[in-house]
Coordinates of C-alpha atoms in Angstrom, one line a residue:
M4 CA 0.8 6.2 0.1
G5 CA -0.1 2.9 0.1
F6 CA -0.7 0.6 3.0
H7 CA -0.7 -2.9 3.9
H8 CA 0.3 -4.4 0.7
E9 CA 0.7 -7.5 0.5
N10 CA 4.9 -7.3 -0.1
E11 CA 4.8 -5.3 3.0
Y12 CA 4.6 -8.5 5.0
P13 CA 7.5 -10.5 4.5
L14 CA 6.7 -13.3 6.9
L15 CA 3.4 -14.2 5.5
R16 CA 5.6 -15.8 2.2
P17 CA 3.3 -15.6 -1.3
T18 CA 1.7 -19.0 -2.1
P19 CA 1.2 -20.2 -5.7
V20 CA -1.9 -21.6 -5.2
E21 CA -4.8 -18.8 -5.1
P22 CA -8.2 -20.1 -6.2
R23 CA -10.8 -17.7 -6.2
L24 CA -14.3 -19.4 -5.3
D25 CA -17.1 -17.1 -6.9
S26 CA -20.1 -17.9 -7.7
S27 CA -19.2 -19.5 -11.5
T28 CA -16.7 -22.4 -9.3
S29 CA -19.8 -25.3 -8.5
S30 CA -16.6 -27.5 -6.5
L31 CA -13.6 -27.2 -4.3
G32 CA -11.9 -30.1 -6.2
S33 CA -9.3 -27.5 -7.5
L34 CA -8.4 -26.5 -4.9
S35 CA -4.9 -27.9 -2.8
I36 CA -5.5 -27.4 0.6
G37 CA -1.8 -28.0 1.8
A38 CA -0.3 -28.6 -1.5
T39 CA 2.8 -25.4 -0.5
S40 CA 5.0 -26.2 2.0
G41 CA 5.4 -23.0 5.2
D42 CA 7.6 -23.2 7.8
G43 CA 7.6 -26.2 10.3
G44 CA 6.3 -28.5 7.1
G45 CA 2.5 -27.4 8.0
G46 CA 1.0 -25.9 5.0
S47 CA -0.1 -22.4 3.3
V48 CA -3.2 -21.7 1.8
K49 CA -4.4 -18.4 -0.3
V50 CA -8.0 -17.9 -1.2
I51 CA -10.4 -15.9 -2.6
L52 CA -13.8 -16.6 -1.5
E53 CA -16.2 -14.3 -2.8
S54 CA -20.0 -15.5 -1.7
P55 CA -21.4 -17.1 1.6
T56 CA -22.0 -20.2 -0.1
H57 CA -18.3 -21.2 -1.0
A58 CA -17.0 -19.8 2.3
K59 CA -18.8 -21.6 4.2
Q60 CA -17.6 -25.2 1.5
F61 CA -13.6 -23.8 2.0
Y62 CA -14.8 -23.6 6.2
D63 CA -16.0 -27.3 5.7
S64 CA -12.7 -28.0 3.7
L65 CA -10.3 -27.0 6.1
A66 CA -11.6 -29.1 9.2
R67 CA -9.9 -31.2 6.9
A68 CA -6.5 -30.1 6.3
Q69 CA -3.4 -29.1 8.7
I70 CA -2.8 -25.3 7.8
Q71 CA 0.0 -22.8 9.4
Q72 CA -0.6 -20.2 6.8
L73 CA -3.5 -18.6 5.9
D74 CA -4.4 -15.3 3.1
L75 CA -8.2 -15.7 3.5
T76 CA -10.1 -12.8 0.9
L77 CA -13.7 -12.2 2.3
D78 CA -14.8 -10.7 -1.6
W79 CA -18.5 -9.7 -0.9
N80 CA -20.8 -7.7 1.9
T81 CA -20.0 -9.6 4.9
T82 CA -22.6 -9.5 7.1
F83 CA -22.1 -10.1 11.4
S84 CA -23.8 -13.3 10.5
D85 CA -20.2 -14.2 8.0
L86 CA -17.9 -13.2 10.1
K87 CA -19.2 -14.8 12.9
L88 CA -18.8 -18.5 11.2
M89 CA -15.2 -17.3 9.7
R90 CA -14.1 -16.0 13.3
D91 CA -15.5 -20.2 15.0
T92 CA -13.7 -21.5 11.7
L93 CA -10.4 -20.0 12.3
L94 CA -10.5 -20.7 16.5
R95 CA -10.6 -24.4 15.4
L96 CA -7.6 -24.6 13.6
P97 CA -3.8 -24.4 14.0
I98 CA -2.8 -21.6 11.4
V99 CA 0.3 -19.4 12.9
K100 CA 0.5 -16.8 9.9
L101 CA -3.3 -15.3 8.9
R102 CA -4.0 -12.1 6.3
L103 CA -7.4 -11.4 6.8
D104 CA -8.7 -9.1 3.9
Y105 CA -12.3 -7.3 4.0
R106 CA -12.1 -5.6 1.1
S107 CA -13.2 -2.3 3.5
H108 CA -17.0 -3.9 3.4
S109 CA -19.1 -2.2 5.3
G110 CA -22.4 -4.5 5.3
P111 CA -25.2 -4.7 3.8
T112 CA -27.9 -3.1 4.8
S113 CA -30.1 -6.1 6.1
D114 CA -27.6 -6.2 8.5
I115 CA -27.5 -2.6 9.2
V116 CA -28.2 -3.4 12.8
N117 CA -25.1 -4.7 13.3
R118 CA -23.1 -2.7 11.5
S119 CA -21.7 -1.5 14.9
K120 CA -21.0 -4.8 15.9
R121 CA -18.5 -5.8 13.0
G122 CA -15.4 -5.6 14.3
K123 CA -15.8 -7.7 17.5
P124 CA -14.9 -10.7 15.4
M125 CA -11.4 -9.7 14.5
A126 CA -10.5 -8.7 17.8
Q127 CA -11.6 -12.1 19.4
L128 CA -9.9 -14.2 16.9
M129 CA -6.4 -12.3 17.9
I130 CA -7.3 -12.3 21.4
Q131 CA -8.8 -16.5 21.9
H132 CA -6.5 -18.5 19.9
P133 CA -4.3 -20.1 20.4
H134 CA -1.6 -20.6 18.2
L135 CA -2.2 -17.5 15.8
V136 CA 2.1 -15.7 15.7
L137 CA 1.1 -13.0 13.0
A138 CA -2.6 -11.0 11.9
D139 CA -2.9 -9.0 9.3
F140 CA -6.0 -7.7 8.9
V141 CA -6.3 -5.3 5.5
G142 CA -9.4 -3.7 4.6
A143 CA -10.7 -3.4 8.3
D144 CA -11.8 -0.3 8.8
G145 CA -14.0 -1.1 11.7
F146 CA -11.8 -2.7 13.7
F147 CA -11.8 0.0 16.9
S148 CA -14.0 2.1 15.6
R149 CA -17.1 -1.1 14.9
S150 CA -16.3 -3.0 18.2
T151 CA -16.8 -2.0 21.9
Q152 CA -13.7 -2.2 24.8
D153 CA -15.5 -5.0 26.3
C154 CA -14.3 -7.9 22.5
F155 CA -10.8 -7.1 23.4
S156 CA -11.2 -10.0 26.5
P157 CA -10.7 -13.7 25.5
L158 CA -14.2 -15.0 24.4
P159 CA -15.6 -17.9 27.5
T160 CA -15.1 -21.5 25.4
T161 CA -16.0 -24.6 27.0
T162 CA -14.0 -27.1 25.1
S163 CA -10.5 -26.6 23.9
P164 CA -10.3 -24.0 21.0
L165 CA -9.6 -26.6 18.2
A166 CA -11.8 -29.4 19.0
T167 CA -14.4 -30.5 16.8
T168 CA -17.6 -28.8 18.2
T169 CA -17.1 -25.4 20.2
T170 CA -19.5 -23.6 22.4
T171 CA -18.4 -19.6 22.5
T172 CA -20.0 -16.8 24.6
L173 CA -19.6 -13.0 23.5
P174 CA -18.8 -11.6 25.8
G175 CA -20.4 -9.0 27.9
P176 CA -19.3 -5.1 29.5
K177 CA -18.5 -7.7 32.8
L178 CA -15.8 -9.5 31.0
F179 CA -13.4 -6.1 30.6
G180 CA -12.1 -5.2 33.7
P181 CA -8.7 -7.4 35.6
L182 CA -6.8 -10.1 34.1
S183 CA -7.8 -13.6 36.0
P184 CA -5.1 -16.1 36.4
G185 CA -7.4 -18.0 33.9
R186 CA -6.9 -16.1 30.8
V187 CA -3.0 -15.3 31.4
G188 CA -1.0 -16.1 28.2
T189 CA -3.7 -17.2 26.1
S190 CA -2.9 -15.4 22.9
Q191 CA 0.7 -16.7 21.6
I192 CA 0.7 -13.4 18.8
R193 CA 3.3 -11.3 18.6
E194 CA 2.4 -9.0 15.8
V195 CA -0.5 -7.7 14.9
H196 CA -1.4 -5.3 11.5
I197 CA -4.4 -3.4 11.9
D198 CA -6.4 -1.4 8.2
G199 CA -8.2 0.0 10.5
T200 CA -8.1 4.1 11.6
F201 CA -7.2 4.5 15.4
D202 CA -8.5 7.4 17.3
Y203 CA -6.2 8.1 20.6
K204 CA -9.1 9.9 22.3
V205 CA -11.4 7.2 21.9
H206 CA -10.1 3.8 21.3
Q207 CA -6.7 3.7 23.9
G208 CA -8.8 1.4 25.9
R209 CA -8.5 -0.9 23.3
I210 CA -5.3 -1.0 22.9
K211 CA -4.5 -1.3 27.0
T212 CA -6.8 -4.2 27.0
M213 CA -5.0 -5.9 23.9
L214 CA -1.8 -5.7 25.9
E215 CA -2.7 -7.2 29.1
H216 CA -4.1 -9.9 26.8
C217 CA -1.0 -10.3 24.6
P218 CA 1.8 -10.9 26.5
S219 CA 4.1 -12.0 23.6
L220 CA 2.8 -8.8 21.6
T221 CA 6.0 -7.2 20.2
A222 CA 4.8 -5.7 17.1
L223 CA 1.5 -3.5 16.3
T224 CA 1.1 -0.8 13.2
L225 CA -1.5 1.5 13.6
K226 CA -3.0 4.4 10.7
C227 CA -4.6 7.6 12.4
K228 CA -4.8 10.8 10.1
D229 CA -3.0 13.3 10.2
L230 CA -3.3 15.4 12.6
D231 CA -3.7 12.8 15.3
F232 CA -0.2 11.2 14.4
V233 CA 1.6 12.9 17.5
W234 CA -1.3 12.0 19.9
T235 CA -1.1 8.9 18.4
V236 CA 2.0 8.0 18.9
Y237 CA 2.7 9.5 22.5
T238 CA -0.5 7.8 23.3
I239 CA 0.8 4.2 22.7
R240 CA 4.6 5.1 24.1
E241 CA 2.4 5.7 27.4
L242 CA 1.0 2.5 26.5
V243 CA 3.2 0.5 26.4
A244 CA 5.2 1.6 29.3
N245 CA 4.2 -0.7 31.4
F246 CA 4.7 -3.7 28.7
P247 CA 8.8 -4.5 28.6
Q248 CA 8.3 -7.2 26.0
F249 CA 6.6 -4.9 23.4
R250 CA 9.1 -2.9 21.0
Y251 CA 8.2 -2.0 17.1
L252 CA 4.9 0.1 16.3
D253 CA 4.8 1.4 12.6
L254 CA 2.0 4.1 12.3
A255 CA 1.0 5.3 8.9
S256 CA -1.3 8.3 8.0
P257 CA -2.0 9.6 4.4
Q258 CA 0.9 12.4 5.2
F259 CA 3.9 9.9 7.1
S260 CA 4.6 6.5 8.2
A261 CA 7.3 6.0 10.9
G262 CA 8.4 3.0 12.1
F263 CA 9.5 3.1 16.3
D264 CA 12.0 0.4 17.6
R265 CA 11.9 1.0 21.5
H266 CA 15.1 -0.1 21.6
D267 CA 16.2 2.1 19.5
P268 CA 18.5 6.0 21.0
W269 CA 17.0 7.7 18.3
S270 CA 13.6 6.7 17.9
A271 CA 11.0 8.5 20.1
F272 CA 10.2 5.1 21.6
G273 CA 13.4 4.7 22.6
K274 CA 13.5 8.2 25.0
P275 CA 12.8 7.7 28.7
H276 CA 9.2 7.7 29.4
Q277 CA 7.5 11.3 30.4
H278 CA 4.4 12.8 30.0
E279 CA 5.0 15.8 27.7
E280 CA 2.8 18.5 26.6
I281 CA 2.1 19.4 23.1
K282 CA 0.4 22.1 22.1
Q283 CA -2.2 22.5 19.5
A284 CA 0.7 23.4 16.7
A285 CA 0.0 25.3 14.3
D286 CA 1.9 23.2 11.0
N287 CA 1.4 19.7 11.5
N288 CA 3.9 18.3 9.3
L289 CA 6.6 21.0 10.7
T290 CA 5.5 19.3 14.4
V291 CA 6.0 16.2 13.4
I292 CA 9.3 16.4 11.2
E293 CA 10.4 18.0 14.5
R294 CA 9.7 15.7 16.7
F295 CA 9.7 12.2 14.5
G296 CA 12.3 12.4 11.5
P297 CA 14.6 9.8 13.0
D298 CA 11.4 7.6 12.3
L299 CA 10.0 8.2 9.0
E300 CA 9.7 5.5 7.2
T301 CA 7.6 7.7 4.1
L302 CA 6.9 11.3 3.6
L303 CA 4.2 12.5 1.4
I304 CA 5.2 16.5 0.6
D305 CA 2.4 18.4 -1.0
D306 CA 1.8 21.6 -1.8
N307 CA 1.4 22.4 2.1
F308 CA 5.4 22.3 2.2
S309 CA 8.2 24.8 2.8
N310 CA 11.7 25.5 2.1
E311 CA 11.5 25.7 6.1
H312 CA 10.0 21.7 6.1
I313 CA 12.5 20.6 4.2
T314 CA 15.7 22.2 6.2
L315 CA 14.7 20.8 9.0
L316 CA 13.9 17.4 7.5
E317 CA 17.6 17.5 6.3
L318 CA 18.5 18.5 9.4
V319 CA 17.1 15.7 11.4
T320 CA 17.7 13.5 9.8
R321 CA 21.3 13.4 9.1
D322 CA 22.9 11.7 11.4
H323 CA 19.7 9.1 11.7
C324 CA 17.6 8.2 8.8
K325 CA 14.8 5.6 8.0
L326 CA 13.6 7.1 5.3
K327 CA 12.8 5.2 2.1
L328 CA 10.5 7.1 0.4
L329 CA 9.8 10.0 -0.5
E330 CA 6.4 11.0 -2.9
M331 CA 5.9 14.5 -4.1
R332 CA 2.6 15.8 -5.7
I333 CA 3.4 19.1 -6.9
G334 CA 0.6 22.4 -8.2
F335 CA -2.7 19.8 -6.6
A336 CA -4.1 22.8 -4.0
L337 CA -6.3 24.4 -5.2
I338 CA -5.5 28.0 -3.9
A339 CA -1.6 27.7 -3.9
N340 CA 1.6 25.9 -5.6
S341 CA 4.4 24.9 -3.9
A342 CA 5.9 27.2 -1.9
I343 CA 9.6 24.7 -2.4
T344 CA 12.5 27.1 -4.1
D345 CA 16.0 25.5 -5.4
V346 CA 16.9 25.7 -1.8
G347 CA 14.7 23.4 -0.7
Q348 CA 15.5 20.9 -3.6
D349 CA 19.2 21.1 -3.2
C350 CA 18.5 19.4 0.8
L351 CA 15.8 17.1 -0.7
T352 CA 18.5 16.0 -3.3
M353 CA 21.0 15.8 0.0
I354 CA 18.6 13.4 1.3
L355 CA 17.8 11.5 -1.0
R356 CA 22.0 10.9 -1.9
R357 CA 22.6 10.4 1.3
Q358 CA 19.8 7.9 2.4
L359 CA 20.9 4.9 -0.5
A360 CA 17.4 3.2 -0.1
C361 CA 14.6 6.0 -0.3
E362 CA 13.1 6.2 -3.8
L363 CA 11.0 9.5 -5.4
M364 CA 7.9 9.3 -6.9
F365 CA 7.3 12.8 -7.9
A366 CA 3.5 14.2 -9.1
M367 CA 2.9 17.5 -10.9
S368 CA -0.7 18.6 -12.3
H369 CA 0.6 21.3 -14.4
D370 CA 3.9 22.2 -15.8
D371 CA 4.3 26.0 -15.0
R372 CA 6.9 24.9 -12.6
M373 CA 9.5 24.1 -14.5
D374 CA 12.5 24.5 -12.3
W375 CA 11.4 20.7 -10.5
F376 CA 12.5 19.6 -14.1
P377 CA 16.6 19.8 -13.4
F378 CA 15.8 18.2 -9.9
L379 CA 14.6 15.5 -11.4
G380 CA 16.9 14.7 -14.2
G381 CA 20.2 15.0 -11.2
V382 CA 18.0 12.0 -8.8
Y383 CA 16.2 10.0 -11.8
D384 CA 18.5 7.4 -10.5
K385 CA 16.8 7.2 -7.2
T386 CA 12.8 8.4 -8.7
S387 CA 10.6 5.3 -9.6
T388 CA 7.5 7.3 -10.7
I389 CA 6.8 10.1 -12.9
R390 CA 3.5 11.7 -13.3
I391 CA 3.3 15.0 -15.4
D392 CA 0.3 16.6 -16.7
F393 CA 1.3 18.6 -19.5
Q394 CA 0.2 22.3 -21.3
R395 CA 3.0 23.1 -22.3
I396 CA 4.3 19.6 -24.0
N397 CA 6.4 20.0 -26.3
K398 CA 8.4 22.8 -25.0
S399 CA 8.5 20.6 -21.3
I400 CA 9.2 17.6 -22.2
P401 CA 12.6 18.3 -24.5
L402 CA 13.6 20.3 -21.5
L403 CA 12.9 17.8 -18.4
E404 CA 14.5 14.9 -20.7
Q405 CA 18.3 17.6 -21.3
R406 CA 18.3 17.0 -17.5
I407 CA 18.8 13.2 -17.4
P408 CA 22.1 12.4 -17.4
Q409 CA 23.3 9.0 -19.6
P410 CA 23.0 6.0 -16.6
P411 CA 26.1 3.9 -16.0
P412 CA 26.5 0.9 -18.1
S413 CA 24.7 -2.0 -16.9
S414 CA 26.7 -4.5 -13.9
S415 CA 24.1 -7.2 -15.5
S416 CA 25.7 -9.6 -18.1
L417 CA 22.2 -10.0 -19.6
D418 CA 21.9 -6.4 -20.1
Q419 CA 24.0 -4.1 -21.0
R420 CA 22.4 -1.8 -22.0
P421 CA 22.5 1.8 -19.7
A422 CA 19.1 2.0 -18.1
Y423 CA 17.4 3.4 -15.0
A424 CA 14.6 1.6 -12.2
I425 CA 12.0 3.7 -13.0
L426 CA 8.5 1.5 -12.5
V427 CA 5.1 4.1 -14.3
L428 CA 5.6 6.6 -16.5
E429 CA 2.3 9.0 -16.9
F430 CA 2.2 11.6 -19.6
R431 CA -0.6 13.8 -20.0
G432 CA -0.7 16.6 -23.2
A433 CA -3.7 18.9 -23.7
G434 CA -4.5 17.7 -26.5
G435 CA -1.3 19.3 -29.3
V436 CA 0.1 17.6 -32.1
L437 CA 4.3 16.7 -30.7
K438 CA 6.6 18.0 -33.0
P439 CA 9.5 15.3 -33.8
A440 CA 11.9 17.4 -31.1
T441 CA 9.7 16.1 -28.4
V442 CA 9.0 13.1 -30.2
Q443 CA 12.7 11.8 -29.7
S444 CA 13.0 13.2 -26.4
L445 CA 10.1 10.9 -25.7
V446 CA 11.9 8.3 -27.5
R447 CA 15.3 8.7 -25.4
I448 CA 12.7 8.2 -21.9
L449 CA 11.3 5.6 -22.6
S450 CA 14.9 4.0 -23.8
L451 CA 16.0 4.6 -20.4
A452 CA 13.5 2.7 -19.2
P453 CA 12.9 -1.1 -19.3
R454 CA 11.7 -1.9 -16.5
L455 CA 8.1 -0.1 -16.4
Q456 CA 5.1 -1.4 -15.4
I457 CA 2.6 1.7 -15.8
L458 CA 2.7 3.3 -18.6
G459 CA 0.0 6.2 -19.5
M460 CA 0.7 8.4 -23.0
T461 CA -2.6 10.5 -23.1
N462 CA -4.5 13.9 -24.9
F463 CA -1.7 14.1 -27.9
E464 CA -0.9 13.0 -30.9
M465 CA 1.6 12.1 -33.4
D466 CA 1.5 10.6 -36.7
R467 CA 1.4 7.7 -37.9
V468 CA 6.0 7.0 -38.2
E469 CA 6.7 8.6 -35.1
W470 CA 3.4 6.1 -33.3
D471 CA 5.8 3.4 -34.8
Q472 CA 9.1 4.5 -33.1
V473 CA 7.5 5.6 -29.5
L474 CA 5.5 1.8 -30.0
E475 CA 8.4 0.0 -30.5
M476 CA 10.6 1.6 -28.0
V477 CA 8.0 0.7 -25.1
S478 CA 9.5 -2.2 -23.0
L479 CA 6.6 -5.0 -22.5
D480 CA 9.0 -6.9 -20.3
D481 CA 7.1 -5.7 -17.2
L482 CA 4.5 -3.8 -18.0
K483 CA 1.3 -4.6 -16.2
E484 CA -0.9 -1.6 -17.3
L485 CA -0.5 0.5 -20.4
S486 CA -2.8 3.5 -21.3
L487 CA -2.6 5.2 -24.8
E488 CA -6.1 7.1 -23.7
E489 CA -7.1 10.1 -26.7
T490 CA -4.5 9.7 -29.0
N491 CA -4.6 9.4 -32.7
V492 CA -3.1 5.6 -32.6
N493 CA -5.1 3.3 -34.8
G494 CA -5.3 -0.2 -36.1
H495 CA -1.9 -0.5 -37.7
H496 CA -0.2 1.3 -34.6
V497 CA -2.3 -1.6 -32.1
A498 CA -0.9 -4.0 -34.8
L499 CA 2.3 -3.6 -34.4
L500 CA 1.8 -3.6 -30.4
M501 CA -0.1 -7.0 -30.3
N502 CA 2.8 -8.4 -32.6
R503 CA 5.5 -8.1 -30.2
I504 CA 3.3 -9.2 -26.7
V505 CA 3.4 -12.9 -26.3
V506 CA 1.6 -15.5 -25.0
G507 CA 2.4 -14.8 -20.8
D508 CA 3.1 -11.3 -21.4
P509 CA 2.2 -9.7 -17.9
L510 CA 0.2 -6.8 -19.3
R511 CA -3.3 -6.6 -17.4
I512 CA -5.3 -3.3 -18.2
L513 CA -4.8 -2.4 -21.8
T514 CA -6.6 1.2 -22.3
L515 CA -7.5 3.0 -26.1
G516 CA -10.7 5.0 -25.5
K517 CA -11.1 8.0 -27.6
T518 CA -8.7 6.6 -30.2
A519 CA -9.4 6.6 -34.4
L520 CA -9.8 2.7 -33.8
K521 CA -12.7 1.5 -36.3
S522 CA -15.0 -1.7 -34.8
Q523 CA -13.0 -4.2 -37.0
D524 CA -9.9 -2.7 -35.8
I525 CA -11.5 -3.2 -31.8
E526 CA -12.3 -6.8 -32.9
G527 CA -9.5 -8.0 -34.0
L528 CA -7.9 -7.2 -30.9
K529 CA -10.2 -8.7 -28.7
M530 CA -9.7 -11.5 -30.3
A531 CA -5.8 -11.6 -30.5
M532 CA -5.5 -11.0 -26.4
Q533 CA -7.7 -13.5 -26.4
E534 CA -5.1 -15.8 -27.5
R535 CA -2.4 -14.4 -26.3
I536 CA -3.2 -11.8 -22.3
P537 CA -6.5 -13.6 -22.1
N538 CA -6.1 -12.2 -18.4
C539 CA -5.9 -8.0 -20.0
K540 CA -8.4 -6.0 -19.1
L541 CA -9.4 -3.9 -22.4
V542 CA -11.0 -0.6 -21.5
L543 CA -12.4 1.6 -24.1

């Protein structure tokens, strides 16, 4: 389950400027601060910083800029001092929307004494900034665990945060307590997205303090452990009971994600506040589905799920459903396989058919459960991802292909070819040679997937002409990653592929390890890639 991808935050519009300031960059001359227009006429900047030196140069340039939206990535192992400098710089800027990516760095060993304080600058920036409306902290694993409760109170300042110089004093334990009149209303923050694990047993005081000092806060994104999901929902609901302005909670764990709306009568947040007795359930998955089924937006269905889970999910989402993604991982458990039978598969089909906006991501570690192929074919138009490790590839691929119905004619006047919206196909064999019937099935599967972004065909072999047919059917329009690892493709096949690639094609990763390529083939491939797709990484 992905969390906090850039496209999940529509309020922070993507910008065309994405300079990368690293050790090879000698100046900031190429950086156009404020070149892109944001809401209200302010500038918008997106930048990746890779060293303290260039970070300081970038911060100095910001002093002369008027920007409202900033997408900032700190892509080095930052120290506590680096984070404080970033905080003090951003406090002086009139930014309204901020996306801050820490890349989950924990700090260098030389700064180990400060590791327990790394969350402080983030919390203080959110609480203290007088203009910030949206804050998105990505890769911020220590936001809660490496901060103390007192740092969720505002920093005392001797001058305005927007003055040229600001003297700040780090808060001590005495700052945590009742609100003083001088602090009320300092923060304008309305949305906070925190990519850091929240522990309801330890961190609820931080949320309470944040609510007290952020009177406009209406939406909060958190993540937690699977087993803490139920308790976290009720803990946050209790904390916001006395803050009527708060409305939305987005909560994610590895297994679940849910969007709670306090004004939605179907939502767990829409019910009257009450203390609920929650016993430690033997089956956490059942508990979450039963209590929060109408709020679930994504769900990972693995080998721990049975027909009971699926039928309950179908029941509780029958009248109200928010599901956007069902991710299925079948056969990955070490000691058990999926207990879902045709009964559960039928319920899954009903859910996917009923929820028009819901997509399916399907992965299977081996093909001994071929009974999943009829289900997959029945919801192929809802499927975006298929990953299968085949042990009997010459039997399984034709069976899968036979279950895929012919798609309806395209409604687009630009493309009259019937197709499906498959984005990811990864087929891995067991080292055998594909039979002609299997090759033809593979050709048809590829012909129905013109929008592929990731394609993997690994650990099997075909003859030369069959590889020509297969590679000719691969659509390159949107393809970003292609893996032909552990196959018998040779220089002829790679040349055929490169002849179809034009300058500007989106391919970014090409994996050709353990193939029949010779050294001269590789050198020629590198030259062609440098001319046509210089940003593509070749993995051998």
